Amino acid sequence: MSILETTHSAEDAVKDYVVAQESKDQLRFLTCGSVDDGKSTLIGRLLYDTKLIFEDQLAALERDSKKHGTVGEDIDLALLVDGLEAEREQGITIDVAYRFFATDKRKFIVADTPGHEQYTRNMATGASTADLAVLLVDARHGLMVQTRRHAFIASLLGIRHVVLAVNKIDLVEYSEAKFNEIRKDFEAFANGFDFETLQAIPMSARYGDNVTGRSDKMTWYQGPTLLEHLERVEVGEHEIEAPFRFPVQWVNRPNLDFRGYSGTIAGGSVSVGDEVVVAGPAKVSKVETIVGPSGEVPAARAGEAVTLTLEDEIDISRGDLLAAPASRPDVADQMAAHLIWMSEDKLLPGRSYLLKIGAKTVTATVTEIKHKINVNTFEHVAGKTLELNEIAFCNLALASSIAFDPYEANRTTGSFILIDRMTNATVGAGLVWFALRRATNIHWQALDIDKQARAEKLGQKPAVLWFTGLSGSGKSTIASIVEKKLHLEGRHTYTLDGDNVRHGLNRDLGFTDEDRVENIRRVGEVSRLFTDAGLITLVSFISPFQSERKMARDLLGEGEFIEVFVDTPIEECRKRDPKGLYAKADRGEIKNFTGIDSPYEAPENPEIRVHNVGRDPEDVAEEIIAYLKDRGVVS
Amino acid sequence: MNMQSPGMTPERLSNLKRLEAESIHIIREVAAEFSNPVMLYSIGKDSGVMLHLAMKAFYPSKPPFPLLHVDTTWKFRDMITFRDETAANLGLDLIVHTNQEGVEKGINPFDSGSSVHTHIMKTEALKQALNKYGFDAAFGGARRDEEKSRAKERVFSFRDGNHGWDPKNQRPELWNLYNARVAKGESIRAFPLSNWTELDIWQYILTENIPMVPLYFAAKRPVVERDGMLIMLDDDRMKLLPGETVQEKMVRFRTLGCYPLTGAIESDAETLPAIVREMLIARTSERQGRLIDKDESASMEKKKREGYF
């Protein structure tokens, strides 16, 4: 620090120093370990060695050490960080505490979290904002059940960088063999987690070996000290590479001439002139200005708090999510998520909680606990409720559709808290896994009046027009025109559309082969019910597999099933890409996409084969109507 | 979309930018979630930074909440002048509240002792003001690096109907999701500067050129040495004890409060860069200058349980 030696121009030196500090970045990490692993001592050591412990704090520390200290006449570094009276008396850390220290390269924010099981809640809290986790183990004991739990929670909360701090190495005679044994154990075990960096360091927090200074007792260790590693480790900002996301926090309306949307960019970046879409209503506009903390800027990126104005007057309010039109978030009222329970009052499926995600709060219920996860063995276990500190994979139903991303894709738009409506306590933390399309209950009722009677009443011959083809082939467009024409002719019709049914009836289904089969089975059954009701049903589904289309056909009477193959080549569908789905699938964001990584089996003998490339959909629809008239379905 | 080209490592936000953005997010969240928030304005450097951030958070609008100053009637005169000028310059509503009962009872730092004075004229006065106006959220400029019990306090810190803080029953706080739900009578103290350190504060003041009370800068001032501290004679209510003499010294203040309870340090730092320089080589942390923390061990936690900010 040259500033301290400056004699000629102290002011200039300070200004230079401050300028240099402005490029200094920030690393947030959490420390976790078991009760006696020496976690507080390690943090105390970092604070002590980085010289941020001022003299009078030190004097107070010496006084306190005499009263509570557990290490005899030495200064007990742990007392520096164990804050509250209660835990000082118990000699354990019971809550998340935040500590700060800095070097010339970085400022560090440390979340100090407790190690014993009943405080999983606090570790998850500390991990939620951390870039890196320091996992402490006692060199004498090696990996413990707790170590596995800490690695699991860190991984679950999206931490990608881990330091294995093999502490108290002085108590095993600075043994290289012991260190290597622990390191190998951990590496083998951590294989299943998605850590980008994993650095094992042998150290003694009490004596300072390999914490900030190199140890002369472990010449066999060539790696970095803890502080060196913390200063150097590259923690890429995944959120900057993610698609643009902007949860609107506050509508800024000082006068009639200015309407801005304030918030913190949760993903990607945005520039003036960029198109943005309001997720949900899907209204699109362009960014007119970006007001940053120091005035207008041409562009801004994830992590920055800005105010955007748009070119068009759109109704946007707090809780809306602005996104990149090319990669939109999920919009759904059902989701599957990992839930960490944080309350003494257990979770009750079916009870209504408040769910806060970004700037949006909706009521939500846990509809099903799929399984609980034993945080020590990672085993899946069944459960009807969740107790404090338990983690489960759950389905949730929300009172209305909201926009969100999987947690893996975005830690901000993929995370939520649950709030008890009576006590207002924060009772749970959730990590979105994926959007769900869940089924409503279908009750079967015996009916007396038959198909023929109903059809006669409606004065028509029931039929199912089954449109099949790739995504983007034009099925829905054509079906919609056909329905309008039939409607104008006084026919009673109904359209079952892939997207719509997946929002309701088939909410619980994804896009695996099993789910696709079930999807078509249900639609086939519904078509049969509608045919029973005497309706002309238009089904617009990709329905990629021959066998399921046949199953639907077999449910109906002779001549009632009319297969319409909208035969648009995939190159054309990809070019059209009306929902941006092919682009998403190409980037690997959608799995099991028909035509890309999931097959489409074209019909061999459809009743109608439609080529619509370069044709007016009106004409195609007329062709289908003509067929129906030909076959006597409509007169 | 301004996509990063592949392979290019995006530069991380600097420490100050990240802190600034986080604080603005917190301030906006309070404004959006609460029906009647207020910003505690203590006139000091942390309050100055917090207010500066609030101005940025809502620009071009004004912050949608008033400022509240709890005036013990023992603040430095320079502070009061600066307070009124700041509110006027920024065009903000300023509420000044004094515990009148305390004034009538003649509570003062000399005769009542620092502990009683602080409790009645600060803690009780604050509760009175919050109750009187029915504020459901109050911003404070406290930082987690100031003191051990602060290190565990949440950004949105829940207070019961009596303004009490229960350190063992705090709401979990994850990501940047803050639980703003309170029942009638309960409230939240919000701390936008939780993750700032004293050095961050000074660097930001220097970078942003934020106006500060002149008392932070060294000048010749009349001081008396009492209980190991240099106390400035700010008005004639301070009586000299036998053996005490008034000296003119180059001094400045690292924190500001009631003048009889706030110790000055000898210093030549007359400019912001000089203060930052002094900070960097300081061997004494800032709260040394405050008498109130020395009363008893863990005193801050006790005071906070009772409703002290």
PDB file of N, CA, C and O in Angstrom, chain A residues 34 95 116 129 138 197 214 221 226 244 279 305 316 344 363 429 442 445 479 492 543 573 627:
ATOM      1  N   SER A  34     -18.717 -28.395  11.101  1.00  0.00           N
ATOM      2  CA  SER A  34     -19.363 -28.884  12.302  1.00  0.00           C
ATOM      3  C   SER A  34     -18.947 -28.029  13.488  1.00  0.00           C
ATOM      4  O   SER A  34     -18.045 -27.195  13.377  1.00  0.00           O
ATOM      5  N   ASP A  95     -26.550 -18.515  14.521  1.00  0.00           N
ATOM      6  CA  ASP A  95     -27.276 -17.806  13.479  1.00  0.00           C
ATOM      7  C   ASP A  95     -26.283 -17.398  12.390  1.00  0.00           C
ATOM      8  O   ASP A  95     -25.091 -17.482  12.576  1.00  0.00           O
ATOM      9  N   HIS A 116     -24.528 -27.565  12.929  1.00  0.00           N
ATOM     10  CA  HIS A 116     -25.308 -28.727  13.328  1.00  0.00           C
ATOM     11  C   HIS A 116     -26.651 -28.753  12.629  1.00  0.00           C
ATOM     12  O   HIS A 116     -27.149 -27.758  12.143  1.00  0.00           O
ATOM     13  N   THR A 129     -26.789 -16.329  -1.156  1.00  0.00           N
ATOM     14  CA  THR A 129     -26.145 -15.162  -1.774  1.00  0.00           C
ATOM     15  C   THR A 129     -24.645 -15.379  -1.996  1.00  0.00           C
ATOM     16  O   THR A 129     -23.940 -14.447  -2.357  1.00  0.00           O
ATOM     17  N   ASP A 138     -12.327 -31.396  10.155  1.00  0.00           N
ATOM     18  CA  ASP A 138     -11.278 -31.576  11.149  1.00  0.00           C
ATOM     19  C   ASP A 138     -10.346 -32.680  10.631  1.00  0.00           C
ATOM     20  O   ASP A 138     -10.803 -33.791  10.352  1.00  0.00           O
ATOM     21  N   THR A 197     -15.090 -25.470  -9.490  1.00  0.00           N
ATOM     22  CA  THR A 197     -13.751 -25.567  -8.914  1.00  0.00           C
ATOM     23  C   THR A 197     -13.858 -26.213  -7.545  1.00  0.00           C
ATOM     24  O   THR A 197     -14.850 -26.047  -6.839  1.00  0.00           O
ATOM     25  N   ARG A 214       1.845 -18.741   4.020  1.00  0.00           N
ATOM     26  CA  ARG A 214       2.317 -20.073   3.702  1.00  0.00           C
ATOM     27  C   ARG A 214       2.860 -20.740   4.969  1.00  0.00           C
ATOM     28  O   ARG A 214       3.412 -20.068   5.831  1.00  0.00           O
ATOM     29  N   TYR A 221       3.036 -29.206   0.531  1.00  0.00           N
ATOM     30  CA  TYR A 221       1.839 -28.632  -0.101  1.00  0.00           C
ATOM     31  C   TYR A 221       2.222 -27.487  -1.023  1.00  0.00           C
ATOM     32  O   TYR A 221       2.812 -26.494  -0.577  1.00  0.00           O
ATOM     33  N   LEU A 226      -5.412 -20.236   1.607  1.00  0.00           N
ATOM     34  CA  LEU A 226      -6.843 -19.938   1.485  1.00  0.00           C
ATOM     35  C   LEU A 226      -7.054 -18.536   0.916  1.00  0.00           C
ATOM     36  O   LEU A 226      -7.836 -18.341  -0.017  1.00  0.00           O
ATOM     37  N   PHE A 244     -32.043 -12.059 -20.882  1.00  0.00           N
ATOM     38  CA  PHE A 244     -32.461 -10.848 -20.168  1.00  0.00           C
ATOM     39  C   PHE A 244     -33.723 -11.101 -19.330  1.00  0.00           C
ATOM     40  O   PHE A 244     -34.714 -11.639 -19.816  1.00  0.00           O
ATOM     41  N   ALA A 279     -43.605 -10.903 -19.885  1.00  0.00           N
ATOM     42  CA  ALA A 279     -43.929 -12.321 -19.806  1.00  0.00           C
ATOM     43  C   ALA A 279     -45.361 -12.484 -19.322  1.00  0.00           C
ATOM     44  O   ALA A 279     -45.790 -11.790 -18.413  1.00  0.00           O
ATOM     45  N   ALA A 305     -29.065  -1.907 -10.825  1.00  0.00           N
ATOM     46  CA  ALA A 305     -30.393  -1.383 -10.500  1.00  0.00           C
ATOM     47  C   ALA A 305     -30.661  -0.192 -11.411  1.00  0.00           C
ATOM     48  O   ALA A 305     -29.949   0.806 -11.337  1.00  0.00           O
ATOM     49  N   ILE A 316     -47.957  -2.009 -17.352  1.00  0.00           N
ATOM     50  CA  ILE A 316     -46.987  -2.845 -16.627  1.00  0.00           C
ATOM     51  C   ILE A 316     -47.009  -2.410 -15.177  1.00  0.00           C
ATOM     52  O   ILE A 316     -47.038  -1.215 -14.886  1.00  0.00           O
ATOM     53  N   GLU A 344     -40.855 -23.876  12.624  1.00  0.00           N
ATOM     54  CA  GLU A 344     -41.214 -24.885  13.630  1.00  0.00           C
ATOM     55  C   GLU A 344     -42.582 -25.477  13.306  1.00  0.00           C
ATOM     56  O   GLU A 344     -42.862 -26.622  13.623  1.00  0.00           O
ATOM     57  N   THR A 363     -50.766 -16.251  -3.793  1.00  0.00           N
ATOM     58  CA  THR A 363     -51.025 -17.333  -2.856  1.00  0.00           C
ATOM     59  C   THR A 363     -50.698 -18.655  -3.546  1.00  0.00           C
ATOM     60  O   THR A 363     -50.810 -18.784  -4.759  1.00  0.00           O
ATOM     61  N   ALA A 429     -38.218 -21.839   1.756  1.00  0.00           N
ATOM     62  CA  ALA A 429     -37.493 -21.282   0.624  1.00  0.00           C
ATOM     63  C   ALA A 429     -37.573 -22.289  -0.498  1.00  0.00           C
ATOM     64  O   ALA A 429     -37.424 -23.491  -0.267  1.00  0.00           O
ATOM     65  N   ILE A 442     -61.163 -35.425 -13.182  1.00  0.00           N
ATOM     66  CA  ILE A 442     -62.258 -35.697 -14.117  1.00  0.00           C
ATOM     67  C   ILE A 442     -63.190 -36.685 -13.434  1.00  0.00           C
ATOM     68  O   ILE A 442     -62.774 -37.775 -13.049  1.00  0.00           O
ATOM     69  N   GLN A 445     -69.461 -39.707 -14.910  1.00  0.00           N
ATOM     70  CA  GLN A 445     -70.859 -39.823 -14.517  1.00  0.00           C
ATOM     71  C   GLN A 445     -71.603 -40.685 -15.528  1.00  0.00           C
ATOM     72  O   GLN A 445     -71.373 -40.611 -16.721  1.00  0.00           O
ATOM     73  N   ALA A 479     -56.875 -25.163 -38.290  1.00  0.00           N
ATOM     74  CA  ALA A 479     -58.003 -25.654 -37.496  1.00  0.00           C
ATOM     75  C   ALA A 479     -58.918 -24.503 -37.103  1.00  0.00           C
ATOM     76  O   ALA A 479     -60.154 -24.617 -37.133  1.00  0.00           O
ATOM     77  N   HIS A 492     -72.021 -27.098 -34.395  1.00  0.00           N
ATOM     78  CA  HIS A 492     -71.541 -27.032 -33.009  1.00  0.00           C
ATOM     79  C   HIS A 492     -70.161 -27.664 -32.946  1.00  0.00           C
ATOM     80  O   HIS A 492     -70.016 -28.841 -33.262  1.00  0.00           O
ATOM     81  N   SER A 543     -48.975 -34.719 -31.747  1.00  0.00           N
ATOM     82  CA  SER A 543     -49.227 -36.165 -31.692  1.00  0.00           C
ATOM     83  C   SER A 543     -48.254 -36.961 -32.567  1.00  0.00           C
ATOM     84  O   SER A 543     -48.631 -37.464 -33.612  1.00  0.00           O
ATOM     85  N   CYS A 573     -40.831 -25.131 -40.858  1.00  0.00           N
ATOM     86  CA  CYS A 573     -41.322 -24.913 -39.486  1.00  0.00           C
ATOM     87  C   CYS A 573     -40.293 -24.136 -38.691  1.00  0.00           C
ATOM     88  O   CYS A 573     -40.604 -23.223 -37.937  1.00  0.00           O
ATOM     89  N   TYR A 627     -63.911 -31.695 -48.192  1.00  0.00           N
ATOM     90  CA  TYR A 627     -63.819 -33.116 -47.834  1.00  0.00           C
ATOM     91  C   TYR A 627     -64.963 -33.518 -46.916  1.00  0.00           C
ATOM     92  O   TYR A 627     -65.619 -34.555 -47.109  1.00  0.00           O
TER      93      TYR A 627
END
